[in-house]
Coordinates of C-alpha atoms and ligand atoms in Angstrom, one line a residue:
X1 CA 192.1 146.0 151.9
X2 CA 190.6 144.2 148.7
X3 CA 192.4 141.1 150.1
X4 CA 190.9 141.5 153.5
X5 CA 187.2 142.0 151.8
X6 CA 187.4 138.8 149.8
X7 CA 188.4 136.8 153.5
X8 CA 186.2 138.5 155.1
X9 CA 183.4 137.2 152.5
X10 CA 184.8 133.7 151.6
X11 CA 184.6 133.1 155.6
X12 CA 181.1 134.8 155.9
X13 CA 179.7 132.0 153.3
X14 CA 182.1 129.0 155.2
X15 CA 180.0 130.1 158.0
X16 CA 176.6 129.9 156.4
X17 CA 177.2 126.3 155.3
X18 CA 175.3 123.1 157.2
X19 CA 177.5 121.2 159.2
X20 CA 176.5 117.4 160.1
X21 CA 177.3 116.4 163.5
X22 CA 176.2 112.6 163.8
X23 CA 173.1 112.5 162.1
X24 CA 171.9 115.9 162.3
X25 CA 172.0 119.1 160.7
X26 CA 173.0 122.4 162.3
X27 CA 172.2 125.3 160.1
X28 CA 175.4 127.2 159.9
X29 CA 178.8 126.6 161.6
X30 CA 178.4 129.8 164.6
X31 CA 177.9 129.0 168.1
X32 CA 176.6 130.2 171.3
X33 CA 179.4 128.8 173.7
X34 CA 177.7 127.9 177.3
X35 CA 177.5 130.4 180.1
X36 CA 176.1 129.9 183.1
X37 CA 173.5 132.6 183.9
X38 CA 173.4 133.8 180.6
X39 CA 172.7 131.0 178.1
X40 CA 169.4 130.4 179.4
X41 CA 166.6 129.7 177.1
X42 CA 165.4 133.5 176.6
X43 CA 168.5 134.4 176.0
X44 CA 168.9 131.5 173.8
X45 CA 166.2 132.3 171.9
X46 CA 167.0 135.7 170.7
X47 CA 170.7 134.5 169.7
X48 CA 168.8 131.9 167.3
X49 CA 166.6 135.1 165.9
X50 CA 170.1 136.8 165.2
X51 CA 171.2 133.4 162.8
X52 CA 173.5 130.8 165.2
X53 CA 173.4 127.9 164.8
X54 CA 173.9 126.0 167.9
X55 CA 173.5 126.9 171.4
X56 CA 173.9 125.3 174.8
X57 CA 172.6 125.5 177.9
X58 CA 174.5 126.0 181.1
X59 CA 176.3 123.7 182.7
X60 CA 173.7 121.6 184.9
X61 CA 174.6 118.5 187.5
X62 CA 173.8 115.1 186.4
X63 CA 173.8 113.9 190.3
X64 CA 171.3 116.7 190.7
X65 CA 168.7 115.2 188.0
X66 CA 168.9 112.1 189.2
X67 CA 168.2 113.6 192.7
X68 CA 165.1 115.5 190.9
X69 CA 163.6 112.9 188.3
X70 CA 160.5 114.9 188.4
X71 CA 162.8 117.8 187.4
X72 CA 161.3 120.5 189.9
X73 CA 164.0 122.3 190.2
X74 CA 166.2 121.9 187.5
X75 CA 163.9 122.4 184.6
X76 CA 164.5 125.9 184.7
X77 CA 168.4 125.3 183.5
X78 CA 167.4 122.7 181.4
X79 CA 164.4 124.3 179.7
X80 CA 164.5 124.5 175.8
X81 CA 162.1 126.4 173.7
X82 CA 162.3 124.0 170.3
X83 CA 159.8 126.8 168.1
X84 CA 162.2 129.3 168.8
X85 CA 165.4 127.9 169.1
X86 CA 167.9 126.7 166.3
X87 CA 170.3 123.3 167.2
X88 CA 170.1 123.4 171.2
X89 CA 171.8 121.1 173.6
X90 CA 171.9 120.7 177.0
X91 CA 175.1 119.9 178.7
X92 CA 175.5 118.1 181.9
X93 CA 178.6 118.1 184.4
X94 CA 179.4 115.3 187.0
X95 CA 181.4 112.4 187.6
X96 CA 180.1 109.2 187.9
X97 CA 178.5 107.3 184.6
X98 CA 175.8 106.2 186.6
X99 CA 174.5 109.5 187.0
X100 CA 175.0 110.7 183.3
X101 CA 173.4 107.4 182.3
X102 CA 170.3 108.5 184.7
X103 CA 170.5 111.7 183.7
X104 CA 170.4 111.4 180.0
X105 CA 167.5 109.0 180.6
X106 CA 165.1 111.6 182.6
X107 CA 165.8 114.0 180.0
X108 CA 165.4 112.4 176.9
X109 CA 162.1 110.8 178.6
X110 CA 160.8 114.5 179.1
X111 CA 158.4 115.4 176.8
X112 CA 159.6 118.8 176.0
X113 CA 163.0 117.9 176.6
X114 CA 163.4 115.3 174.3
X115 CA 163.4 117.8 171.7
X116 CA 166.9 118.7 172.4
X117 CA 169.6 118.6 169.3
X118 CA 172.7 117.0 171.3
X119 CA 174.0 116.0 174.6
X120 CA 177.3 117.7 175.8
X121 CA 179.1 116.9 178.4
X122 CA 181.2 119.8 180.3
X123 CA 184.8 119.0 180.8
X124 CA 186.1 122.5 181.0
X125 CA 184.8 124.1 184.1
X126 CA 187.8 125.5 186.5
X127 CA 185.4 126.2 189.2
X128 CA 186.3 124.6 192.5
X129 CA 183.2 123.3 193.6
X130 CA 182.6 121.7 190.3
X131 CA 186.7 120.0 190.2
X132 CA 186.5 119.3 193.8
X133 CA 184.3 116.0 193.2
X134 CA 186.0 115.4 190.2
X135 CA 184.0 116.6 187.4
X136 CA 184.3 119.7 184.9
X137 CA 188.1 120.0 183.7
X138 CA 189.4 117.4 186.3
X139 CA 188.3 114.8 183.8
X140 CA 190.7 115.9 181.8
X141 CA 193.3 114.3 184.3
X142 CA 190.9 111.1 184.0
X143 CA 191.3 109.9 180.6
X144 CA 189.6 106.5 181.5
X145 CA 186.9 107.9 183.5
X146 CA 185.9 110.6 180.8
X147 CA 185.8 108.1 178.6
X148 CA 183.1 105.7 180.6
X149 CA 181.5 109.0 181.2
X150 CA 180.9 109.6 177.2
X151 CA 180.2 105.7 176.5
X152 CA 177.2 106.2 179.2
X153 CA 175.4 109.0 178.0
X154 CA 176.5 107.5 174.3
X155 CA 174.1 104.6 175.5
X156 CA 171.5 105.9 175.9
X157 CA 171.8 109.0 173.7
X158 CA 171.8 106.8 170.6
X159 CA 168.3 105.2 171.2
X160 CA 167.0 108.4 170.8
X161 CA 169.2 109.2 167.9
X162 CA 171.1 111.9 169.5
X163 CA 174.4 112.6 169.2
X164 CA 176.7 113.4 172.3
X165 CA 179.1 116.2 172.2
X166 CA 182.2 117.1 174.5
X167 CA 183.6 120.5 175.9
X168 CA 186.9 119.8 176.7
X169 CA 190.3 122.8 177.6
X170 CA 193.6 122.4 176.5
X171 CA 194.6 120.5 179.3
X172 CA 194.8 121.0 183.4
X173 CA 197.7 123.0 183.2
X174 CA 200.9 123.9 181.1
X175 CA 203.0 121.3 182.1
X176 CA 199.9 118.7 180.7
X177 CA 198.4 119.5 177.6
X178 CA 196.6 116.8 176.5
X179 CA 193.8 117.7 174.3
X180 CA 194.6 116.1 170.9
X181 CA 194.9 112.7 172.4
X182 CA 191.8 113.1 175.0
X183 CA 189.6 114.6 172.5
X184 CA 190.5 111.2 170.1
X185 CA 189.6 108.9 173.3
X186 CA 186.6 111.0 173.5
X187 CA 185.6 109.9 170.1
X188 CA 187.0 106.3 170.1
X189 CA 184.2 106.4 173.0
X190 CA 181.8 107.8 170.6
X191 CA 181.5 111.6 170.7
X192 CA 180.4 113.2 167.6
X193 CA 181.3 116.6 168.2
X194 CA 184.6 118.6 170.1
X195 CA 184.2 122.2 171.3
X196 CA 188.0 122.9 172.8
X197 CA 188.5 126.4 174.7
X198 CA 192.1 126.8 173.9
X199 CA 193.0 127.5 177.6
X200 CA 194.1 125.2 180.1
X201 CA 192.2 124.7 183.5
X202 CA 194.7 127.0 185.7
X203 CA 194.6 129.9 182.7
X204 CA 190.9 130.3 183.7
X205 CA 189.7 132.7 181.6
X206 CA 193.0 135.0 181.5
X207 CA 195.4 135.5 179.3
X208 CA 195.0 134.7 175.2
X209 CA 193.7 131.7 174.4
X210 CA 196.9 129.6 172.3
X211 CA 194.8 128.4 169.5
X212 CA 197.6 126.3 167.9
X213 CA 195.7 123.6 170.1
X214 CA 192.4 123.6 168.3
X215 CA 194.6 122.6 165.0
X216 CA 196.0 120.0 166.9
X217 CA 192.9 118.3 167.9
X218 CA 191.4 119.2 164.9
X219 CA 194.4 116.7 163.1
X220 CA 193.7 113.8 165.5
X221 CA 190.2 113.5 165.1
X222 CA 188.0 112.9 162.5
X223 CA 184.8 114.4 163.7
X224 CA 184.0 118.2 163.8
X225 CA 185.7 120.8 166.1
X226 CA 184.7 123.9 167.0
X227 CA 186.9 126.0 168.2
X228 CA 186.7 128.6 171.5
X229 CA 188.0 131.3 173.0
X230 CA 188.5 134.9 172.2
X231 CA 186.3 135.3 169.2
X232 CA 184.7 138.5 168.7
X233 CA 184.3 139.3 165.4
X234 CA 184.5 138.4 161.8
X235 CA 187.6 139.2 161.5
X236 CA 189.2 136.9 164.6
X237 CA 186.8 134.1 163.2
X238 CA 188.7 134.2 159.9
X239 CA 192.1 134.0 161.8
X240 CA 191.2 131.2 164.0
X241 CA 190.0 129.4 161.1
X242 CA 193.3 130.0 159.2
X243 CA 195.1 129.2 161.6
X244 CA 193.1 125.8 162.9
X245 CA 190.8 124.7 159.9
X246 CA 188.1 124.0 162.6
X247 CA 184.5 123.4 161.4
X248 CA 183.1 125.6 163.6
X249 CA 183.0 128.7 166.0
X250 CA 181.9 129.1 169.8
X251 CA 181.5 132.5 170.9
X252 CA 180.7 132.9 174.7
X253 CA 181.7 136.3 176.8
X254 CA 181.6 138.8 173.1
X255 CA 178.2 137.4 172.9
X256 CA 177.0 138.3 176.4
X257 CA 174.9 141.3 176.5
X258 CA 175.1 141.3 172.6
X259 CA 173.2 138.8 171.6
X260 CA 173.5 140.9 167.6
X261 CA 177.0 139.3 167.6
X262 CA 176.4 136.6 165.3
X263 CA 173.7 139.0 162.3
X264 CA 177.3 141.7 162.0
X265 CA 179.2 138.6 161.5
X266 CA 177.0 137.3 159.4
X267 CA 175.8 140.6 157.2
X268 CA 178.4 143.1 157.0
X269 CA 175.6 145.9 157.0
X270 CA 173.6 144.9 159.5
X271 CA 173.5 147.5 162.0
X272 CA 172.0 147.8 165.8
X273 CA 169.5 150.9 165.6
X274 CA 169.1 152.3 169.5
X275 CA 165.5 151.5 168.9
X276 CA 166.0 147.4 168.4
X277 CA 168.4 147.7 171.6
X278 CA 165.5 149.2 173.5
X279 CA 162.9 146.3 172.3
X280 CA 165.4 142.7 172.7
X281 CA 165.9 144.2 175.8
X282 CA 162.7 144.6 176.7
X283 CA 161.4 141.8 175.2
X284 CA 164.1 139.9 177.2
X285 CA 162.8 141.4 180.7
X286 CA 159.2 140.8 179.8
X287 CA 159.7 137.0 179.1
X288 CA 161.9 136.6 182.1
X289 CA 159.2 138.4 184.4
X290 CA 156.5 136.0 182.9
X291 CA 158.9 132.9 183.4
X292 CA 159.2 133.8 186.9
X293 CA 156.0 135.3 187.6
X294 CA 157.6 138.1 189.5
X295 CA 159.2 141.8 188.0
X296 CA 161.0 142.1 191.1
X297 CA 162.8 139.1 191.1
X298 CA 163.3 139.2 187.3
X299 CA 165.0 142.2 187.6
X300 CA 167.2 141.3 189.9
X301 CA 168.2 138.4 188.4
X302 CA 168.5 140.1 185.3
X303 CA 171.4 142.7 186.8
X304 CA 174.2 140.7 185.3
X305 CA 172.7 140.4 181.9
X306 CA 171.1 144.3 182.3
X307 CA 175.1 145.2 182.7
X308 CA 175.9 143.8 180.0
X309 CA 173.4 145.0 177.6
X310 CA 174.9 148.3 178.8
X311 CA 178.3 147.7 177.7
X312 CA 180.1 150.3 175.6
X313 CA 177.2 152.5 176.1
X314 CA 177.5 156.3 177.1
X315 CA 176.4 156.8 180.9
X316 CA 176.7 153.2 181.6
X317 CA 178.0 153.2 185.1
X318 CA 175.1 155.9 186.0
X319 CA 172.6 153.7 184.7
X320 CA 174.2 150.4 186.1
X321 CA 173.6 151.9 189.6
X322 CA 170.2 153.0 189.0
X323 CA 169.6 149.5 187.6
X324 CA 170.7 147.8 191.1
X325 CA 167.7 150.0 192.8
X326 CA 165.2 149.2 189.7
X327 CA 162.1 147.0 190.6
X328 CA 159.8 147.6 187.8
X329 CA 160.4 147.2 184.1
X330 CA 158.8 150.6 183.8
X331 CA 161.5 151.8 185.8
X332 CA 163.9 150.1 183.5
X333 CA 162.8 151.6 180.5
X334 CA 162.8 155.0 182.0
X335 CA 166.4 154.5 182.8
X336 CA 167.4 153.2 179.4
X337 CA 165.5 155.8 177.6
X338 CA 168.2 158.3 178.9
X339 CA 171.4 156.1 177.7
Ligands
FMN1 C1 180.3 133.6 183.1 C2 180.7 132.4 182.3 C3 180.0 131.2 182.5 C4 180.4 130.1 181.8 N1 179.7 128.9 182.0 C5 180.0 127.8 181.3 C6 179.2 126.6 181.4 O1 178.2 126.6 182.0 N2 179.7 125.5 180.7 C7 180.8 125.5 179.9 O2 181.2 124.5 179.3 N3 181.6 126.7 179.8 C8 181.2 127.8 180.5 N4 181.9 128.9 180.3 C9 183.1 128.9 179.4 C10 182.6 129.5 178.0 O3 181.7 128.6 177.4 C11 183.9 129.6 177.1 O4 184.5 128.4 176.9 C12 184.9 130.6 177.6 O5 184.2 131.8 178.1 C13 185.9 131.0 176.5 O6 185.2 131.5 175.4 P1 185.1 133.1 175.1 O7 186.5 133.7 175.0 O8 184.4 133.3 173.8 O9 184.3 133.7 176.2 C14 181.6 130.1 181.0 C15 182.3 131.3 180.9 C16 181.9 132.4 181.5 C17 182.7 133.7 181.4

């Protein structure tokens, strides 16, 4: 037990310490890992109140920026809120340089978005659609092409002094590992940063993430790593970092609906009163409603993240279904009064 305690504490300080990716400074070494429909800014935002020290955004198309230079209709996945938000970047997904180049241009041209800590670029995502043309973990079987990818936004990324991160898996599949030597081409190419989710491309996100791969890249390359999947707690962060020595810690589904994740790993006492549920979440729906101008539509769009909030609750389920028939936030708070 006493043995346990001291971990416990000697990782809760590794955590608090800076860590220098490129030329800047991210506060502590915890991570919000990107999730699309979740790691928006609001979201974001709160997660920063609660002490991590990096989010990103969600995955957002390059093609589709370059398509929207005016950035109508992507600024809502791209948005950033730099007064409120710790280290932030924005990762893209494509698979042509030409459009990353473009991409990284438009953005780092924006006046608000220009703020942004880091670039990352998404080479993880299983989803059809996104491997289909190439892009998201199908780079992965494109050494050479990931690489010109990373050299692109690189390019332009370093006139404006940021520094370009990659989110890479283990590999495509079993039977092709390959993420020590592709995350060291991905820095020979001049990323500053490797965040590997210890599952290959046909795991998904089933199974238990094999983290004797983050040690492996974390041997072959000389820049930081943090390390992903299945964190969620202090406790698993001081195994993975036994067991990997990586600089840092991504924690994506234990942090959805729970944005408090990262203050109980931080501060053993802290300690979710039902009243502070009741106001982030609140607070949440109220600056979703005045992003979108509408409490309908923020509502609904909110169902996912409302679900989650519920999680391990008593009466959940009941108030899940009432949720799905909610249109008002004063509805909303009636129903999560009774939880
Ligand atoms: C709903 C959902 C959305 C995700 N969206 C993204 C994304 O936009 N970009 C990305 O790089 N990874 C995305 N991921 C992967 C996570 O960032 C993370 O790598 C994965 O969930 C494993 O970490 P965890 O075990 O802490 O959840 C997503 C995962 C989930 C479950």
């Amino acid at each position: 037990m006493r043995k346990k305690e001291l971990d416990t504490n000697t990782i809760r300080s590794y955590i608090q310490t800076p860590l220098k990716i490129g030329d800047l400074i991210i506060k502590n070494r915890l991570a919000l890992a990107p999730l699309a429909g979740t790691s928006e800014v609001i979201f974001r935002s709160i997660c920063s109140e609660y002490g991590v020290g990096l989010t990103t955004t969600e995955l957002v198309s390059a093609r589709g920026i370059c398509y929207d230079p005016k950035l109508k209709r992507n600024y809502q996945y791209l948005a950033i809120d730099p007064d409120k938000e710790n280290a932030v970047a924005i990762q893209l997904f494509g698979h042509d340089p030409a459009d990353f180049k473009l991409a990284t241009e438009i953005i780092l041209q924006h006046p608000i978005l220009a703020q942004v800590s880091m670039l990352d670029i998404n080479m993880g995502c299983p989803m059809k659609k996104v491997i289909k043309t190439g892009a998201g973990s199908a780079l992965m079987k494109s050494p050479g092409l990931a690489q010109q990818i990373v050299k692109a936004v690189v390019e332009i990324a370093d006139k404006y002094h940021k520094p370009v991160s990659v989110k890479i898996r283990s590999g495509w599949d079993q039977d092709s590992i390959n993420a020590p030597e592709f995350a060291k081409l991905m820095e020979d190419a001049g990323a500053k940063l490797i965040t590997i989710h210890a599952r290959t491309r046909n795991q998904m996100y089933s199974g238990q993430a094999d983290w004797d791969i983050i040690e492996q890249v974390v041997d072959r390359v000389s820049i930081p790593v943090y390390g992903n999947g299945d964190l969620t707690d202090v406790i698993s962060i001081l195994k993975m970092y036994r067991q990997t020595n990586c600089s840092g810690f991504a924690i994506g589904r234990a942090a959805q609906g729970n944005p408090w994740i990262f203050a109980e790993i931080f501060d053993p006492d802290f300690e979710l009163t039902n009243q502070e549920w009741l106001t982030v979440i609140d607070r949440h729906v109220s600056a979703m409603i005045e992003k979108l101008g509408d409490e309908a539509i923020a509502i609904s769009k909110m169902r996912t993240q409302l679900s989650a909030y519920l999680k391990g609750k008593k009466h959940a389920s009941k108030a899940r279904n009432a949720i799905m028939q909610c249109t008002t936030k004063r509805r909303l708070s009636e129903i999560l009064c009774t939880i």
